[in-house]
XYZ file of C-alpha atoms in Angstrom:
247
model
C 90.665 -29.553 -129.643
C 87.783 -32.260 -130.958
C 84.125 -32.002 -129.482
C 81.665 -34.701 -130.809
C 78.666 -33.106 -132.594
C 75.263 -33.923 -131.311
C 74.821 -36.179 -133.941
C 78.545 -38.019 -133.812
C 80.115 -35.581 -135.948
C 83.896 -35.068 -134.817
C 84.276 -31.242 -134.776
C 87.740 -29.177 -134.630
C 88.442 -25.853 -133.006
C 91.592 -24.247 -132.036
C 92.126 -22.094 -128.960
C 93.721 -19.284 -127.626
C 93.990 -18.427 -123.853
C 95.141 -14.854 -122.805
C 93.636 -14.761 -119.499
C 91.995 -17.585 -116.836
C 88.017 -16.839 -116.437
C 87.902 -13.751 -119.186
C 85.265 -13.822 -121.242
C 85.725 -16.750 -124.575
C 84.639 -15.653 -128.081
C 83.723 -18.566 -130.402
C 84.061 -17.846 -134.103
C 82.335 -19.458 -136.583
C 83.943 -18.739 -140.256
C 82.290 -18.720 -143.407
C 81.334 -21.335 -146.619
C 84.142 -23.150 -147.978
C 86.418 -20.958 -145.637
C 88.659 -21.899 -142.522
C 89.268 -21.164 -139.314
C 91.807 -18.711 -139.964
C 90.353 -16.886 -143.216
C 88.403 -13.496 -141.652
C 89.585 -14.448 -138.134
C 92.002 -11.678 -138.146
C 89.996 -9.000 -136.612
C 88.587 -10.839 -133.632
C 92.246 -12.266 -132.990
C 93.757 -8.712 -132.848
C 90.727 -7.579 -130.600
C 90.706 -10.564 -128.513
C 94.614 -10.232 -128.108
C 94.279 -6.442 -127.345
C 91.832 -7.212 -124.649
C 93.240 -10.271 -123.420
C 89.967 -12.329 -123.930
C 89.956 -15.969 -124.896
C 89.232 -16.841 -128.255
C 88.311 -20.530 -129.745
C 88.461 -20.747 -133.477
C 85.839 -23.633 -135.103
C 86.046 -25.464 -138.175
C 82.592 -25.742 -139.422
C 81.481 -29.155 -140.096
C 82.527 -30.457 -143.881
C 85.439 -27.889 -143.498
C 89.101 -28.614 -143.338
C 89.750 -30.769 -139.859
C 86.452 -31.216 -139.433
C 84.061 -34.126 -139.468
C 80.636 -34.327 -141.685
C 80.364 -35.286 -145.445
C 78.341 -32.050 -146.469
C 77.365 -28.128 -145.408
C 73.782 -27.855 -144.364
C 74.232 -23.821 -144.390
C 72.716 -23.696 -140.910
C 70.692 -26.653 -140.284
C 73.059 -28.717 -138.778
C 75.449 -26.331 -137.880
C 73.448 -24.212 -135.556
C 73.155 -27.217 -133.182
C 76.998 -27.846 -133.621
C 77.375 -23.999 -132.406
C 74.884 -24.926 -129.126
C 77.355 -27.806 -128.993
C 80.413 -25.406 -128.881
C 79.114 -23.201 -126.340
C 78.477 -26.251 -123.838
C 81.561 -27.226 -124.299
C 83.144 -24.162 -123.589
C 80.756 -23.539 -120.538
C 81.780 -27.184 -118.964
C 85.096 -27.005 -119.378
C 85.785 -23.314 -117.930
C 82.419 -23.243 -115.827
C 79.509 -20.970 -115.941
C 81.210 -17.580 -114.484
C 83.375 -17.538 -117.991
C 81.368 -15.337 -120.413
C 80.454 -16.586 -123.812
C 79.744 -14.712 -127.098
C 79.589 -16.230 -130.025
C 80.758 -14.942 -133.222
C 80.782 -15.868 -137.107
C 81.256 -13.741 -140.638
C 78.914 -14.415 -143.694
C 77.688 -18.041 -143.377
C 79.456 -18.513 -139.650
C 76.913 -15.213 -138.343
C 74.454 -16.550 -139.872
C 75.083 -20.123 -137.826
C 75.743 -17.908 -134.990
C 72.364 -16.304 -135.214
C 70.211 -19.396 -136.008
C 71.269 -21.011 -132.938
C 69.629 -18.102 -130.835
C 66.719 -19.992 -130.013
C 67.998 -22.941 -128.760
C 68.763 -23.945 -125.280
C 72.350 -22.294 -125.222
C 74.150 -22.077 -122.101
C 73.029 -19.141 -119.492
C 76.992 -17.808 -119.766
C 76.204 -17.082 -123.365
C 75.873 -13.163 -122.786
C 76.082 -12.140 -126.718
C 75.836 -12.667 -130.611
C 77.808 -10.911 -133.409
C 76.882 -11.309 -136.907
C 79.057 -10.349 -139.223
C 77.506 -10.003 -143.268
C 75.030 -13.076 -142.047
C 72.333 -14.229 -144.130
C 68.776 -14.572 -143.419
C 68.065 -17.526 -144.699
C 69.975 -20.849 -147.307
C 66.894 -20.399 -149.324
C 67.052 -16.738 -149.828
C 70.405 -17.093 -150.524
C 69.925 -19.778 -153.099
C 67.297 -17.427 -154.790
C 69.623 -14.203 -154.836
C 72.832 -16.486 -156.589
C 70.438 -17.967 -159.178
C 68.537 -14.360 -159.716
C 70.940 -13.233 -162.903
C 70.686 -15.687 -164.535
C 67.210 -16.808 -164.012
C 65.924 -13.118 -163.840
C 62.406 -14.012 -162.804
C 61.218 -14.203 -159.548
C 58.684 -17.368 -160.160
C 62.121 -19.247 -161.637
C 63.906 -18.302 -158.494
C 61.515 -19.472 -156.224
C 61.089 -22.668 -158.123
C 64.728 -23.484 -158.230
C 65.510 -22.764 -154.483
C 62.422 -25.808 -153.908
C 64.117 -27.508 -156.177
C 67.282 -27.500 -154.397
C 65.836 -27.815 -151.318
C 63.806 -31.074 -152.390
C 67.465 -32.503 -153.594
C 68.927 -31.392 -150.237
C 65.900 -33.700 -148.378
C 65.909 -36.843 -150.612
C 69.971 -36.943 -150.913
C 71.152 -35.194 -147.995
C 68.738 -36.131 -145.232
C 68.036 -31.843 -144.419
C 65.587 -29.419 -144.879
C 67.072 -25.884 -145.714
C 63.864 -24.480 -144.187
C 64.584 -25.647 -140.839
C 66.994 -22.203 -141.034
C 66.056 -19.352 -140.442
C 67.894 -16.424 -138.690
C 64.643 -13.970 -138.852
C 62.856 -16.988 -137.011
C 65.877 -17.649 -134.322
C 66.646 -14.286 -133.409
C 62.189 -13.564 -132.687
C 62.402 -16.412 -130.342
C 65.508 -15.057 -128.058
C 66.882 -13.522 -125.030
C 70.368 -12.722 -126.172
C 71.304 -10.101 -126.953
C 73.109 -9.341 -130.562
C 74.768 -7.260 -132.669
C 74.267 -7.101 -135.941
C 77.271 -6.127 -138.771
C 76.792 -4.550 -142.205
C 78.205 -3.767 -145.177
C 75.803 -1.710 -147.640
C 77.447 -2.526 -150.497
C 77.045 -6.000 -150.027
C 76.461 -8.482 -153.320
C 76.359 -11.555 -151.670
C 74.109 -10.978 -148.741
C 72.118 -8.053 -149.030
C 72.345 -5.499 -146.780
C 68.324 -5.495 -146.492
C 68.822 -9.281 -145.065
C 70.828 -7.020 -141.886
C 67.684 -4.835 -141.741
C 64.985 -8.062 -141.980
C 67.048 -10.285 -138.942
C 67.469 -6.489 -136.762
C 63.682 -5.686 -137.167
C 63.015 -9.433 -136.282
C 64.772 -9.481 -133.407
C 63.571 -9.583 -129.640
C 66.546 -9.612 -127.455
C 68.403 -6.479 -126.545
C 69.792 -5.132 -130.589
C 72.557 -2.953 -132.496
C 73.070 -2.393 -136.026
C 76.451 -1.238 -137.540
C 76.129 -0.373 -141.380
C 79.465 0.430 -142.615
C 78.954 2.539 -145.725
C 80.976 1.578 -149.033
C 81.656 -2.440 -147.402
C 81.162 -5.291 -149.943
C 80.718 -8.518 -148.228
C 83.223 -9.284 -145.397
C 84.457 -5.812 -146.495
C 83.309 -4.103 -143.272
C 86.503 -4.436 -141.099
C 88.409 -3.876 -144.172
C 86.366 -0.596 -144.477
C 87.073 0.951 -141.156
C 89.074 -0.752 -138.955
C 89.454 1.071 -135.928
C 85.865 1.566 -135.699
C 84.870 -2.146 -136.274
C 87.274 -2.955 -133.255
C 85.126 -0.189 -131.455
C 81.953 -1.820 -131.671
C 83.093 -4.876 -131.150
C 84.272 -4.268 -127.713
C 82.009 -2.174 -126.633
C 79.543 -4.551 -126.937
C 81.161 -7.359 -125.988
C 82.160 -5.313 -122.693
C 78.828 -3.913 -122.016
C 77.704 -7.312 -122.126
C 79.814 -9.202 -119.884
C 78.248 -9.687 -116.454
C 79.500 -7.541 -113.575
């Protein structure tokens, strides 16, 4: 299916119905990923517990529209976007939750603040990042080793991202998003992640307003934590996802 972004961007998501009115998770993937790629555990939950599933193509990925990745910026809005689509079309008694893994929970988060849908009951972010700026500064840290170079280098980027690709990577911010909402979410760990730190889980959990859970998984690298310990990932999952749908 093909859902026009807010700002004309032709978006494309692929769905799976197990049941009429249960609850429809919408998963965001990751940079330079797919649809498909980490999609597997949500899939065999989803199947398990006959809940509808809807998998996106984040924009500048594969099927979808959109000449670049704004990490976030853009793509928070095209996750609001999702979830009104998926509240029109089924109506506002089918629960939503949205869901993403490294750059798709961070999307996920980000968009906590806006004006989602009331039947959005839930957020799960799986190895999210904080921020595109703090992720710029941890990728360029070895081999600019000082924290001043770092910080200079992520404006740098950022300027280049304003003047040539019309965003600001500030505008970002899961630590801001998740302060300003009312959903509830669940945050997922690894604490042997590289990539995203597993202090960035820590920073958007102790930020967060809404109704919160934190699931470390000990010895998970990044995307690692289903991997890790399957059966209890699945746990979690549901339980939250169930304890969360309106009764």
């Amino acid at each position: 299916m093909t859902i026009t972004a807010s700002d004309g961007v032709q978006l494309v998501g692929h769905y799976y119905e197990r049941k009429k009115n249960a609850p429809v998770i919408i998963f965001f993937h990751g940079f330079w990923s797919d649809c498909y790629t980490n999609s597997v555990p949500i899939y065999r939950i989803t199947e398990e517990k006959e809940w509808n599933l809807l998998l996106v193509n984040l924009r500048a990925h594969n099927e979808s529209g959109g000449d670049v990745s704004t990490l976030g910026v853009l793509e928070r809005y095209d996750c609001r976007d999702w979830a009104n689509w998926v509240d029109f079309e089924f109506g506002e008694q089918v629960p939503i939750f949205l869901m993403g893994i490294s750059m798709g929970g961070a999307v996920a988060v980000m968009s906590s603040d806006l004006e989602l849908p009331e039947s959005v009951c839930g957020i799960i972010d799986d190895a999210g990042f904080t921020s595109p700026l703090e992720m710029i500064k941890i990728g360029s840290k070895e081999k600019l080793r000082f924290e001043l170079l770092t910080d200079l280098f992520a404006r740098i980027v950022n300027a280049g991202t304003k003047i040539w690709g019309g965003f600001d990577l500030k505008e970002a911010n899961a630590c801001a998003a998740v302060s300003k909402t009312s959903v509830p979410v669940l945050i997922i760990h690894g604490d042997k992640d590289k990539k995203a730190p597993v202090s960035m889980a820590y920073k958007i959990y102790n930020s967060c307003k809404s109704e919160r859970e934190l699931y470390i998984v000990s010895g998970a690298e990044h995307t690692g934590c289903y991997r890790t310990d399957p059966e209890k990932y699945k746990m979690i999952v549901s339980e939250f996802i169930e304890k969360h749908i309106p009764q």
